[in-house]
Short mmCIF file of C-alpha atoms in Angstrom, two decimals:
data_model
loop_
_atom_site.label_atom_id
_atom_site.label_comp_id
_atom_site.label_asym_id
_atom_site.label_seq_id
_atom_site.Cartn_x
_atom_site.Cartn_y
_atom_site.Cartn_z
CA UNK J 63 -30.04 -68.06 -11.64
CA UNK J 64 -28.49 -67.51 -14.66
CA UNK J 65 -26.66 -64.14 -15.54
CA UNK J 66 -27.76 -62.92 -18.48
CA UNK J 67 -24.09 -61.72 -18.61
CA UNK J 68 -22.39 -64.50 -17.56
CA UNK J 69 -21.52 -66.74 -20.72
CA UNK J 70 -23.52 -69.49 -21.67
CA UNK J 71 -22.59 -72.98 -21.33
CA UNK J 72 -22.02 -73.87 -24.78
CA UNK J 73 -19.73 -70.42 -25.69
CA UNK J 74 -17.65 -71.51 -23.22
CA UNK J 75 -13.75 -74.18 -24.46
CA UNK J 76 -12.35 -75.66 -21.92
CA UNK J 77 -8.80 -75.49 -22.07
CA UNK J 78 -5.87 -76.76 -20.04
CA UNK J 79 -2.78 -75.08 -18.64
CA UNK J 80 0.44 -77.52 -21.20
CA UNK J 81 3.42 -75.10 -20.28
CA UNK J 82 5.03 -72.18 -18.53
CA UNK J 83 7.45 -70.81 -20.59
CA UNK J 84 10.08 -67.63 -19.25
CA UNK J 85 10.49 -65.07 -21.41
CA UNK J 86 14.02 -63.98 -21.45
CA UNK J 87 15.20 -61.20 -19.96
CA UNK J 88 12.13 -60.43 -18.63
CA UNK J 89 10.45 -60.81 -15.28
CA UNK J 90 7.64 -62.68 -17.26
CA UNK J 91 5.90 -66.12 -18.28
CA UNK J 92 3.69 -66.80 -20.66
CA UNK J 93 0.89 -69.77 -19.83
CA UNK J 94 0.71 -72.01 -22.10
CA UNK J 95 -2.93 -72.56 -21.87
CA UNK J 96 -3.89 -75.94 -24.62
CA UNK J 97 -7.57 -77.34 -26.02
CA UNK J 98 -8.91 -79.51 -23.68
CA UNK J 99 -10.55 -81.66 -26.30
CA UNK J 100 -6.71 -82.00 -27.79
CA UNK J 101 -7.63 -79.99 -30.50
CA UNK J 102 -4.32 -78.31 -31.89
CA UNK J 103 -5.05 -74.76 -30.48
CA UNK J 104 -2.69 -72.75 -27.54
CA UNK J 105 -3.05 -69.51 -25.97
CA UNK J 106 -0.69 -67.72 -24.71
CA UNK J 107 -1.39 -65.42 -21.66
CA UNK J 108 1.65 -62.86 -20.25
CA UNK J 109 1.63 -62.89 -16.62
CA UNK J 110 4.17 -61.60 -14.20
CA UNK J 111 7.17 -63.35 -12.94
CA UNK J 112 5.62 -63.36 -8.66
CA UNK J 113 2.65 -64.88 -11.03
CA UNK J 114 3.54 -67.39 -13.54
CA UNK J 115 6.10 -69.66 -9.90
CA UNK J 116 2.46 -69.76 -8.25
CA UNK J 117 0.52 -71.57 -11.65
CA UNK J 118 4.14 -73.19 -12.27
CA UNK J 119 4.13 -74.77 -8.23
CA UNK J 120 0.41 -76.19 -8.87
CA UNK J 121 0.32 -77.50 -12.02
CA UNK J 122 4.53 -79.45 -10.85
CA UNK J 123 2.11 -79.88 -7.74
CA UNK J 124 4.86 -79.46 -5.58
CA UNK J 125 3.97 -79.43 -1.76
CA UNK J 126 5.20 -76.17 0.36
CA UNK J 127 6.10 -76.33 3.60
CA UNK J 128 3.92 -73.42 4.48
CA UNK J 129 0.63 -72.53 2.17
CA UNK J 130 1.49 -70.28 -1.65
CA UNK J 131 -0.97 -66.80 -1.49
CA UNK J 132 -4.19 -69.37 -3.78
CA UNK J 133 -3.25 -72.48 -1.61
CA UNK J 134 -4.51 -69.11 1.44
CA UNK J 135 -7.36 -69.02 -0.86
CA UNK J 136 -8.27 -72.86 -1.59
CA UNK J 137 -7.81 -73.10 2.20
CA UNK J 138 -10.70 -70.35 3.14
CA UNK J 139 -12.84 -72.11 0.06
CA UNK J 140 -13.21 -75.39 2.09
CA UNK J 141 -12.89 -73.83 5.79
CA UNK J 142 -16.38 -71.39 4.45
CA UNK J 143 -17.70 -74.34 2.12
CA UNK J 144 -17.40 -73.02 -0.92
CA UNK J 145 -16.90 -74.89 -4.15
CA UNK J 146 -14.70 -73.58 -6.96
CA UNK J 147 -16.91 -74.19 -9.48
CA UNK J 148 -15.02 -73.67 -12.87
CA UNK J 149 -13.30 -70.40 -13.83
CA UNK J 150 -13.73 -68.39 -16.96
CA UNK J 151 -11.44 -65.77 -19.05
CA UNK J 152 -14.42 -63.82 -20.33
CA UNK J 153 -12.61 -60.88 -21.65
CA UNK J 154 -9.74 -59.16 -23.30
CA UNK J 155 -9.51 -55.37 -23.64
CA UNK J 156 -6.56 -53.71 -24.39
CA UNK J 157 -4.44 -56.54 -24.95
CA UNK J 158 -5.18 -57.74 -20.85
CA UNK J 159 -7.74 -60.74 -20.03
CA UNK J 160 -10.00 -60.80 -17.47
CA UNK J 161 -11.24 -63.62 -16.09
CA UNK J 162 -13.91 -65.03 -13.63
CA UNK J 163 -13.99 -67.15 -10.71
CA UNK J 164 -17.44 -68.79 -10.77
CA UNK J 165 -17.90 -70.55 -6.75
CA UNK J 166 -20.47 -71.21 -5.35
CA UNK J 167 -22.12 -72.00 -1.42
CA UNK J 168 -25.43 -73.35 -0.47
CA UNK J 169 -26.87 -73.22 -3.62
CA UNK J 170 -26.03 -69.16 -4.06
CA UNK J 171 -23.66 -69.01 -6.85
CA UNK J 172 -21.13 -65.74 -7.22
CA UNK J 173 -18.48 -64.79 -9.77
CA UNK J 174 -15.75 -63.42 -8.28
CA UNK J 175 -12.96 -60.54 -11.05
CA UNK J 176 -9.92 -61.64 -11.33
CA UNK J 177 -6.54 -62.36 -12.86
CA UNK J 178 -6.43 -65.11 -15.59
CA UNK J 179 -3.18 -65.72 -13.43
CA UNK J 180 -4.87 -65.87 -10.35
CA UNK J 181 -8.00 -67.78 -11.65
CA UNK J 182 -5.41 -70.10 -13.16
CA UNK J 183 -3.14 -71.06 -9.87
CA UNK J 184 -6.50 -71.37 -7.59
CA UNK J 185 -7.96 -73.17 -10.84
CA UNK J 186 -4.83 -75.72 -10.74
CA UNK J 187 -5.59 -75.72 -6.51
CA UNK J 188 -9.30 -76.81 -6.51
CA UNK J 189 -9.69 -78.08 -8.97
CA UNK J 190 -12.18 -76.96 -11.35
CA UNK J 191 -12.26 -76.40 -14.84
CA UNK J 192 -10.41 -73.96 -17.00
CA UNK J 193 -12.70 -72.19 -19.57
CA UNK J 194 -12.56 -69.22 -22.53
CA UNK J 195 -15.22 -67.75 -24.30
CA UNK J 196 -15.60 -68.29 -27.72
CA UNK J 197 -15.52 -64.70 -27.89
CA UNK J 198 -11.64 -64.78 -26.80
CA UNK J 199 -11.04 -67.12 -28.91
CA UNK J 200 -12.11 -64.83 -31.91
CA UNK J 201 -10.83 -61.91 -30.94
CA UNK J 202 -6.73 -62.98 -29.46
CA UNK J 203 -5.43 -62.93 -32.44
CA UNK J 204 -4.85 -60.06 -32.75
CA UNK J 205 -4.92 -58.66 -29.18
CA UNK J 206 -1.93 -61.72 -28.32
CA UNK J 207 -0.08 -59.84 -31.68
CA UNK J 208 -0.73 -56.68 -30.35
CA UNK J 209 1.36 -57.95 -26.84
CA UNK J 210 4.04 -59.56 -29.15
CA UNK J 211 4.40 -56.87 -31.01
CA UNK J 212 4.50 -54.74 -28.52
CA UNK J 213 7.29 -55.98 -26.58
CA UNK J 214 9.11 -56.18 -29.58
CA UNK J 215 9.22 -52.38 -29.89
CA UNK J 216 10.19 -52.01 -26.30
CA UNK J 217 13.16 -54.54 -26.65
CA UNK J 218 14.40 -54.51 -30.09
CA UNK J 219 13.84 -51.87 -31.52
CA UNK J 220 13.24 -48.99 -29.63
CA UNK J 221 16.81 -49.43 -28.54
CA UNK J 222 19.79 -48.76 -30.20
CA UNK J 223 21.85 -51.96 -31.00
CA UNK J 224 25.06 -50.60 -30.71
CA UNK J 225 25.65 -47.14 -29.26
CA UNK J 226 28.59 -44.49 -31.37
CA UNK J 227 30.60 -43.21 -29.41
CA UNK S 47 -1.06 -63.14 25.40
CA UNK S 48 -1.66 -62.10 22.87
CA UNK S 49 -0.28 -57.71 21.78
CA UNK S 50 -1.92 -55.76 18.52
CA UNK S 51 0.80 -55.46 16.60
CA UNK S 52 0.97 -52.20 13.75
CA UNK S 53 3.15 -52.99 10.17
CA UNK S 54 5.61 -49.44 10.62
CA UNK S 55 6.84 -50.22 6.74
CA UNK S 56 9.25 -52.57 4.92
CA UNK S 57 12.95 -52.90 4.76
CA UNK S 58 14.43 -54.30 2.86
CA UNK S 59 17.63 -56.75 3.07
CA UNK S 60 20.04 -56.74 0.72
CA UNK S 61 21.86 -59.86 2.45
CA UNK S 62 19.42 -61.75 2.16
CA UNK S 63 17.67 -59.77 -0.98
CA UNK S 64 15.10 -60.17 0.81
CA UNK S 65 12.16 -57.71 1.89
CA UNK S 66 11.85 -57.50 5.92
CA UNK S 67 7.83 -56.21 7.47
CA UNK S 68 8.31 -54.53 10.33
CA UNK S 69 6.22 -54.28 13.02
CA UNK S 70 5.42 -53.13 16.44
CA UNK S 71 3.12 -52.84 19.19
CA UNK S 72 1.39 -49.22 20.46
CA UNK S 73 4.02 -48.37 23.11
CA UNK S 74 6.89 -49.26 20.70
CA UNK S 75 8.73 -51.68 23.34
CA UNK S 76 8.51 -54.45 20.99
CA UNK S 77 9.73 -54.28 17.58
CA UNK S 78 8.88 -57.91 15.67
CA UNK S 79 10.50 -57.88 11.72
CA UNK S 80 9.54 -60.69 9.46
CA UNK S 81 11.22 -61.42 6.63
CA UNK S 82 8.64 -61.90 3.07
CA UNK S 83 9.61 -61.96 -0.01
CA UNK S 84 9.36 -59.31 -3.21
CA UNK S 85 5.94 -59.86 -4.38
CA UNK S 86 4.74 -60.85 -0.57
CA UNK S 87 6.28 -57.37 -0.24
CA UNK S 88 5.04 -55.61 -2.87
CA UNK S 89 1.15 -57.09 -1.64
CA UNK S 90 1.84 -56.09 2.07
CA UNK S 91 3.43 -51.83 0.90
CA UNK S 92 0.55 -51.67 -1.80
CA UNK S 93 -1.79 -51.17 1.00
CA UNK S 94 0.16 -49.40 3.50
CA UNK S 95 0.68 -46.30 0.15
CA UNK S 96 -3.39 -47.15 -0.30
CA UNK S 97 -2.42 -47.57 -3.88
CA UNK S 98 -5.26 -49.54 -6.08
CA UNK S 99 -4.39 -51.26 -8.94
CA UNK S 100 -6.08 -51.32 -12.29
CA UNK S 101 -6.63 -55.42 -11.93
CA UNK S 102 -6.72 -56.62 -8.90
CA UNK S 103 -3.51 -58.33 -6.98
CA UNK S 104 -3.96 -61.13 -5.57
CA UNK S 105 -4.85 -60.56 -1.82
CA UNK S 106 -7.70 -58.25 -3.47
CA UNK S 107 -9.18 -61.38 -5.06
CA UNK S 108 -8.94 -62.77 -1.50
CA UNK S 109 -10.60 -60.00 0.24
CA UNK S 110 -13.75 -60.44 -2.81
CA UNK S 111 -13.09 -64.03 -2.35
CA UNK S 112 -14.70 -63.55 1.01
CA UNK S 113 -17.25 -60.94 0.35
CA UNK S 114 -19.08 -62.92 -2.59
CA UNK S 115 -19.98 -64.70 0.88
CA UNK S 116 -20.19 -61.75 3.48
CA UNK S 117 -17.17 -63.21 5.19
CA UNK S 118 -15.61 -60.61 6.79
CA UNK S 119 -11.33 -60.83 8.11
CA UNK S 120 -12.12 -60.40 12.53
CA UNK S 121 -8.38 -60.97 12.68
CA UNK S 122 -4.63 -62.31 12.60
CA UNK S 123 -2.46 -63.72 15.24
CA UNK S 124 1.18 -64.21 14.48
CA UNK S 125 1.32 -67.66 16.98
CA UNK S 126 4.06 -69.05 16.30
CA UNK S 127 8.11 -69.49 15.26
CA UNK S 128 10.39 -71.85 14.48
CA UNK S 129 12.97 -72.46 12.82
CA UNK S 130 12.98 -68.60 11.62
CA UNK S 131 9.55 -69.75 9.92
CA UNK S 132 6.76 -67.50 10.90
CA UNK S 133 3.26 -69.01 11.38
CA UNK S 134 0.30 -66.74 11.42
CA UNK S 135 -3.64 -67.75 11.66
CA UNK S 136 -6.38 -66.10 10.37
CA UNK S 137 -9.48 -65.14 12.14
CA UNK S 138 -12.65 -64.83 9.27
CA UNK S 139 -16.09 -64.66 11.32
CA UNK S 140 -18.54 -66.61 8.29
CA UNK S 141 -22.51 -66.49 9.69
CA UNK S 142 -21.68 -66.13 13.30
CA UNK S 143 -19.61 -68.35 13.42
CA UNK S 144 -15.13 -68.05 14.13
CA UNK S 145 -12.55 -69.68 11.34
CA UNK S 146 -9.37 -70.81 11.93
CA UNK S 147 -7.28 -70.92 9.20
CA UNK S 148 -3.29 -71.25 8.57
CA UNK S 149 -1.63 -69.09 6.59
CA UNK S 150 2.84 -67.42 6.19
CA UNK S 151 2.02 -64.40 7.98
CA UNK S 152 3.05 -62.14 4.59
CA UNK S 153 -0.67 -63.16 3.71
CA UNK S 154 -2.94 -62.49 6.71
CA UNK S 155 -0.73 -59.12 7.32
CA UNK S 156 -1.64 -58.30 3.61
CA UNK S 157 -5.21 -59.29 3.42
CA UNK S 158 -4.92 -57.89 7.73
CA UNK S 159 -4.29 -54.17 6.17
CA UNK S 160 -7.49 -55.09 2.56
CA UNK S 161 -9.61 -55.81 5.33
CA UNK S 162 -8.69 -53.52 8.52
CA UNK S 163 -8.96 -55.72 10.89
CA UNK S 164 -6.14 -56.27 13.08
CA UNK S 165 -2.57 -57.46 13.86
CA UNK S 166 -1.67 -59.82 16.69
CA UNK S 167 1.47 -61.30 18.20
CA UNK S 168 1.42 -63.65 21.04
CA UNK S 169 4.15 -62.74 23.54
CA UNK S 170 5.86 -66.57 23.12
CA UNK S 171 7.28 -64.77 19.74
CA UNK S 172 7.71 -60.92 20.53
CA UNK S 173 9.91 -63.14 22.99
CA UNK S 174 11.50 -65.56 20.60
CA UNK S 175 12.53 -63.71 18.35
CA UNK S 176 14.01 -60.55 20.78
CA UNK S 177 16.46 -64.10 20.92
CA UNK S 178 16.23 -65.60 18.18
CA UNK S 179 15.78 -63.46 14.90
CA UNK S 180 17.61 -60.34 16.11
CA UNK S 181 20.52 -61.05 16.60
CA UNK S 182 21.13 -61.77 12.44
CA UNK S 183 18.35 -58.54 12.14
CA UNK S 184 21.25 -56.22 13.75
CA UNK S 185 23.82 -57.82 11.49
CA UNK S 186 22.32 -57.11 8.54
CA UNK S 187 20.90 -53.54 9.43
CA UNK S 188 23.28 -50.79 7.77
CA UNK S 189 22.95 -47.49 10.35
CA UNK S 190 21.63 -45.65 6.65
CA UNK S 191 17.91 -47.85 6.96
CA UNK S 192 17.53 -47.34 10.64
CA UNK S 193 16.12 -43.48 9.32
CA UNK S 194 13.52 -45.81 7.60
CA UNK S 195 11.95 -46.91 10.85
CA UNK S 196 9.87 -45.02 12.12
CA UNK S 197 7.63 -42.83 9.80
#
């Protein structure tokens, strides 16, 4: 059943959503994932404000009066008897993380390409476990640093603090 | 009774800091303005303008989710208007059975546009809307907004 290039089970490390941070003066949020086995390791992912809010609603188990977008996906799954098995952060390219949502229906397994924010938002609602592959964990440290530096570059270094008249 | 509606466009409503999705029927006899949030408006506008984002946005993912098992969106219907909140239903076809799923109009419309599915409104909503919402809507309109309605 398993496809050759899908990550194998022993290559997956389970994480949980620890908290959502607001980045000052930007329209982004940082989703902080923490290792489920309580090893001291956190894994930050930058997402948009709307995506961050969608995750926060689920994390705080807020019941909204109307179904939000990811509630609707969950509702589709329930109506069609699709089981949301797990989500996996499976790749990173140019500081962008790629996630896969693993679903099954009557023994038929499928993986769906997603942004980590959508995958995590859905995982919290399903609920289902969130994994990061060993490969992504190995390659992330420099990626994070790059992302930080890129942000510093555009916000702090690039703009002159004092303008002479 | 239901009437097929077309998504005519989006307008910014500065008074409520929200966006308005403008639906119109074929004869242009009825107009249905629906207030949606910024990110929801973004999801609809990307479809209207045929923008393909580098990564799947939430409603692209939603469609992939349904595509994975060949479930088809056959239509969406704006079913009710109650205390300034619109209600919608997404009609799905999956393995020869039809399913009806409760949704916000913004999600339903964003998904319909990506699935080439028709959007309908219950006639009761069109009647209700004209009394309940139109007044508020007209109050908020500025003269320069009118030009944007007909594309």
